[in-house]
Coordinates of N, CA and C in Angstrom, one line a residue:
M103 N 95.7 127.0 132.4 CA 96.0 125.7 132.9 C 97.5 125.4 132.8
S104 N 97.9 125.3 131.5 CA 99.3 125.0 131.3 C 99.8 125.5 130.0
D105 N 101.0 126.0 130.0 CA 101.5 126.6 128.7 C 102.7 125.8 128.2
H106 N 102.9 124.6 128.7 CA 104.1 123.8 128.3 C 103.7 122.6 127.4
F107 N 102.4 122.6 126.9 CA 102.0 121.6 126.0 C 102.3 121.9 124.6
K108 N 102.4 120.9 123.8 CA 102.6 121.1 122.3 C 101.6 120.2 121.6
L109 N 101.5 120.5 120.3 CA 100.6 119.8 119.4 C 101.5 119.2 118.3
L110 N 101.5 117.9 118.2 CA 102.2 117.2 117.2 C 101.1 116.8 116.1
R111 N 101.4 117.2 114.9 CA 100.5 116.9 113.7 C 101.2 116.0 112.8
I112 N 100.6 114.9 112.4 CA 101.1 113.9 111.5 C 100.2 113.8 110.3
Y113 N 100.7 114.2 109.1 CA 99.9 114.2 107.9 C 100.1 112.8 107.2
T114 N 99.0 112.2 106.8 CA 99.1 111.0 106.0 C 97.8 110.9 105.2
D115 N 97.5 109.7 104.7 CA 96.2 109.5 104.0 C 95.6 108.2 104.4
E116 N 94.3 108.1 104.1 CA 93.5 107.0 104.5 C 94.0 105.7 103.9
A117 N 94.6 105.8 102.7 CA 95.0 104.6 102.0 C 96.3 104.0 102.5
A118 N 97.0 104.7 103.4 CA 98.3 104.3 103.8 C 98.2 103.2 104.9
Y119 N 99.0 102.1 104.7 CA 99.0 101.0 105.6 C 100.4 100.8 106.2
F120 N 100.4 100.2 107.4 CA 101.6 99.8 108.1 C 101.4 98.3 108.3
G121 N 102.0 97.5 107.5 CA 101.7 96.0 107.5 C 100.2 95.8 107.0
D122 N 99.4 95.1 107.8 CA 98.0 94.9 107.5 C 97.1 95.8 108.2
R123 N 97.6 96.9 108.8 CA 96.8 97.8 109.6 C 96.9 99.2 109.0
K124 N 95.8 99.9 109.0 CA 95.7 101.3 108.5 C 96.8 102.1 109.3
L125 N 97.5 102.9 108.6 CA 98.6 103.7 109.3 C 98.1 104.6 110.4
F126 N 97.0 105.2 110.2 CA 96.4 106.1 111.3 C 96.1 105.3 112.5
E127 N 95.6 104.1 112.3 CA 95.3 103.2 113.5 C 96.5 102.8 114.2
E128 N 97.6 102.5 113.5 CA 98.9 102.2 114.1 C 99.4 103.3 114.9
V129 N 99.4 104.5 114.3 CA 100.0 105.7 115.1 C 99.1 106.0 116.3
A130 N 97.8 106.0 116.1 CA 96.9 106.3 117.3 C 97.1 105.3 118.4
S131 N 97.2 104.0 118.0 CA 97.4 102.9 119.0 C 98.8 103.1 119.7
R132 N 99.8 103.5 119.0 CA 101.1 103.8 119.6 C 101.0 105.0 120.6
A133 N 100.2 106.0 120.2 CA 100.1 107.1 121.0 C 99.4 106.8 122.3
R134 N 98.3 105.9 122.2 CA 97.6 105.4 123.4 C 98.5 104.6 124.3
D135 N 99.3 103.7 123.7 CA 100.2 102.9 124.4 C 101.3 103.7 125.1
A136 N 101.7 104.8 124.5 CA 102.7 105.7 125.1 C 102.1 106.6 126.1
K137 N 100.8 106.5 126.3 CA 100.1 107.3 127.3 C 100.2 108.8 127.0
M138 N 100.1 109.1 125.7 CA 100.0 110.6 125.4 C 98.8 111.2 126.0
A139 N 98.8 112.5 126.3 CA 97.7 113.1 126.9 C 96.4 113.1 126.1
G140 N 96.5 113.1 124.8 CA 95.3 113.0 123.9 C 95.7 112.9 122.4
A141 N 94.9 112.3 121.7 CA 95.1 112.1 120.2 C 93.7 112.1 119.5
T142 N 93.7 112.7 118.3 CA 92.5 112.7 117.5 C 93.0 112.5 116.0
V143 N 92.2 111.8 115.3 CA 92.4 111.6 113.8 C 91.3 112.4 113.1
L144 N 91.8 113.3 112.2 CA 90.8 114.2 111.5 C 90.9 113.9 110.0
Q145 N 89.7 113.8 109.4 CA 89.6 113.6 107.9 C 89.6 115.0 107.2
A146 N 90.2 115.1 106.1 CA 90.2 116.4 105.3 C 89.4 116.1 104.1
L147 N 88.8 117.1 103.6 CA 88.0 117.0 102.3 C 88.9 117.0 101.1
F148 N 90.1 117.7 101.2 CA 91.0 117.7 100.1 C 92.4 118.0 100.7
G149 N 93.4 117.5 100.0 CA 94.8 117.8 100.4 C 95.8 117.3 99.4
F150 N 97.0 117.8 99.5 CA 98.1 117.3 98.7 C 99.4 117.6 99.5
G151 N 100.4 116.8 99.1 CA 101.8 117.0 99.7 C 102.8 117.3 98.7
H152 N 104.0 116.9 99.0 CA 105.2 117.3 98.1 C 105.0 116.6 96.7
S153 N 104.4 115.5 96.7 CA 104.2 114.8 95.4 C 103.1 115.4 94.5
A154 N 102.3 116.3 95.1 CA 101.2 117.0 94.4 C 100.1 116.1 94.1
H155 N 100.1 114.8 94.6 CA 99.0 113.9 94.4 C 97.8 114.4 95.2
Q156 N 96.7 114.6 94.6 CA 95.5 115.1 95.2 C 94.7 114.0 96.0
H157 N 94.5 114.2 97.2 CA 93.7 113.3 98.0 C 92.4 114.0 98.3
R158 N 91.3 113.3 98.0 CA 90.0 113.9 98.2 C 89.0 112.9 98.6
K159 N 87.9 113.3 99.2 CA 86.8 112.4 99.5 C 86.1 112.0 98.3
H160 N 85.9 110.7 98.2 CA 85.2 110.1 97.0 C 84.5 108.8 97.6
F161 N 83.3 108.6 97.1 CA 82.5 107.5 97.7 C 83.0 106.1 97.3
L162 N 83.8 106.0 96.2 CA 84.4 104.7 95.8 C 85.8 104.5 96.3
E163 N 86.4 105.4 96.9 CA 87.8 105.3 97.3 C 88.0 105.7 98.7
D164 N 89.0 105.1 99.4 CA 89.5 105.6 100.7 C 90.8 106.3 100.5
D165 N 90.8 107.5 100.0 CA 92.0 108.3 99.7 C 92.0 109.7 100.3
Q166 N 91.3 109.8 101.4 CA 91.2 111.2 102.0 C 92.5 111.5 102.7
S167 N 92.9 112.7 102.8 CA 94.0 113.2 103.6 C 93.5 113.0 105.1
L168 N 94.5 112.7 105.9 CA 94.2 112.6 107.4 C 95.3 113.4 108.1
V169 N 94.9 113.9 109.2 CA 95.8 114.6 110.2 C 95.6 113.9 111.5
I170 N 96.7 113.4 112.1 CA 96.6 112.9 113.4 C 97.2 114.0 114.4
E171 N 96.4 114.4 115.3 CA 96.8 115.4 116.3 C 97.0 114.8 117.6
I172 N 98.2 115.0 118.2 CA 98.5 114.5 119.5 C 99.0 115.6 120.4
V173 N 98.4 115.7 121.6 CA 98.8 116.8 122.6 C 99.6 116.1 123.7
D174 N 100.7 116.7 124.1 CA 101.4 116.3 125.3 C 102.6 117.3 125.5
E175 N 103.5 117.0 126.3 CA 104.7 117.8 126.6 C 105.7 117.7 125.4
D176 N 106.5 118.7 125.2 CA 107.4 118.8 124.1 C 108.3 117.6 124.0
A177 N 109.0 117.2 125.1 CA 110.0 116.1 125.1 C 109.3 114.8 124.8
R178 N 108.1 114.6 125.4 CA 107.4 113.3 125.1 C 107.0 113.2 123.6
L179 N 106.5 114.4 123.1 CA 106.1 114.3 121.7 C 107.3 114.1 120.7
R180 N 108.4 114.7 121.0 CA 109.6 114.6 120.2 C 110.1 113.1 120.3
E181 N 110.1 112.5 121.4 CA 110.4 111.1 121.6 C 109.4 110.2 120.8
F182 N 108.2 110.5 120.9 CA 107.1 109.8 120.2 C 107.4 109.9 118.7
A183 N 107.6 111.1 118.2 CA 107.8 111.3 116.7 C 109.0 110.5 116.3
A184 N 110.1 110.5 117.1 CA 111.3 109.7 116.7 C 111.0 108.2 116.7
S185 N 110.1 107.7 117.5 CA 109.7 106.3 117.6 C 108.9 105.8 116.4
L186 N 108.5 106.8 115.5 CA 107.8 106.4 114.3 C 108.7 106.2 113.1
A187 N 110.0 106.2 113.3 CA 110.9 106.1 112.2 C 110.7 104.9 111.3
D188 N 110.2 103.8 111.9 CA 109.9 102.6 111.2 C 108.6 102.6 110.4
V189 N 107.8 103.6 110.6 CA 106.5 103.7 109.9 C 106.6 104.5 108.6
H190 N 106.4 103.8 107.5 CA 106.5 104.4 106.2 C 105.1 104.8 105.8
G191 N 105.0 105.9 105.0 CA 103.7 106.4 104.6 C 103.3 107.6 105.3
I192 N 104.1 108.1 106.3 CA 103.8 109.3 107.0 C 104.3 110.5 106.1
G193 N 103.5 111.5 106.0 CA 103.9 112.7 105.3 C 104.6 113.6 106.2
L194 N 104.2 114.8 106.2 CA 104.8 115.9 107.1 C 104.5 115.7 108.5
I195 N 105.4 116.0 109.4 CA 105.2 116.0 110.9 C 105.6 117.3 111.4
T196 N 104.6 118.0 112.1 CA 104.9 119.3 112.6 C 104.7 119.3 114.1
L197 N 105.3 120.3 114.8 CA 105.2 120.5 116.3 C 105.0 121.9 116.5
E198 N 103.9 122.2 117.3 CA 103.7 123.7 117.6 C 103.2 123.8 119.0
A199 N 103.4 125.0 119.6 CA 102.9 125.3 120.9 C 101.4 125.4 121.0
V200 N 100.8 124.9 122.1 CA 99.4 125.1 122.3 C 99.2 125.5 123.8
E201 N 98.1 126.2 124.0 CA 97.8 126.5 125.4 C 96.5 125.7 125.7
V202 N 96.6 124.9 126.7 CA 95.4 124.1 127.2 C 94.6 125.0 128.1
L203 N 93.3 125.3 127.6 CA 92.5 126.2 128.4 C 91.4 125.5 129.3
G204 N 91.2 124.2 129.0 CA 90.2 123.5 129.8 C 90.3 122.0 129.5
G205 N 89.3 121.3 130.0 CA 89.3 119.9 130.0 C 89.6 119.3 131.3
D206 N 89.7 118.0 131.4 CA 89.9 117.3 132.6 C 91.4 117.3 133.0
S207 N 91.7 118.3 133.8 CA 93.1 118.5 134.2 C 93.7 117.3 134.9
S208 N 92.9 116.6 135.6 CA 93.4 115.4 136.3 C 93.9 114.3 135.3
L209 N 93.1 114.2 134.2 CA 93.5 113.2 133.2 C 94.8 113.7 132.5
I210 N 94.9 114.9 132.2 CA 96.1 115.5 131.6 C 97.3 115.3 132.5
A211 N 97.2 115.6 133.8 CA 98.2 115.5 134.8 C 98.7 114.0 134.9
T212 N 97.7 113.1 134.9 CA 98.0 111.7 135.0 C 98.8 111.2 133.8
A213 N 98.4 111.6 132.6 CA 99.1 111.2 131.4 C 100.5 111.8 131.4
I214 N 100.7 113.0 131.8 CA 102.0 113.6 131.8 C 103.0 112.8 132.8
K215 N 102.4 112.4 133.9 CA 103.2 111.7 135.0 C 103.6 110.3 134.6
A216 N 102.8 109.7 133.6 CA 103.0 108.3 133.2 C 104.3 108.1 132.5

C-alpha cells in the first residue's frame, strides 16, 4: 500500500495528567484534532523509564505504563511531536518506519490530505 508511513510512540503512565485531564486522553484528542491517520493507546503490564520507577498493573492503583501509537507521514508526525512541548509527563518519544499492508486506504488517504 504505502511505505512512507511512520509510527510515533509516546511512552507515559496512566497516572499522568495534563491539567484536569488524563495525559493519554489529551494526546489522543490532539492526534484526532490534527487528523492523524490513526492512534491507539496501549496498556502495559509492567514498565519503567529513566527514573527506574516501576509501573505495573495493580487493582488499587492507576499506575500502568501506557504507549500511545500514532501512524501517519513522517513530517506530520514530527510536527505533531513538536506540538506536544507544552505537555509535561511524557516519557520517551520514538519514531520508526512502518509498512501499511492493509486497512481502509481511502480513510488513510483522506487523513493524509487533511
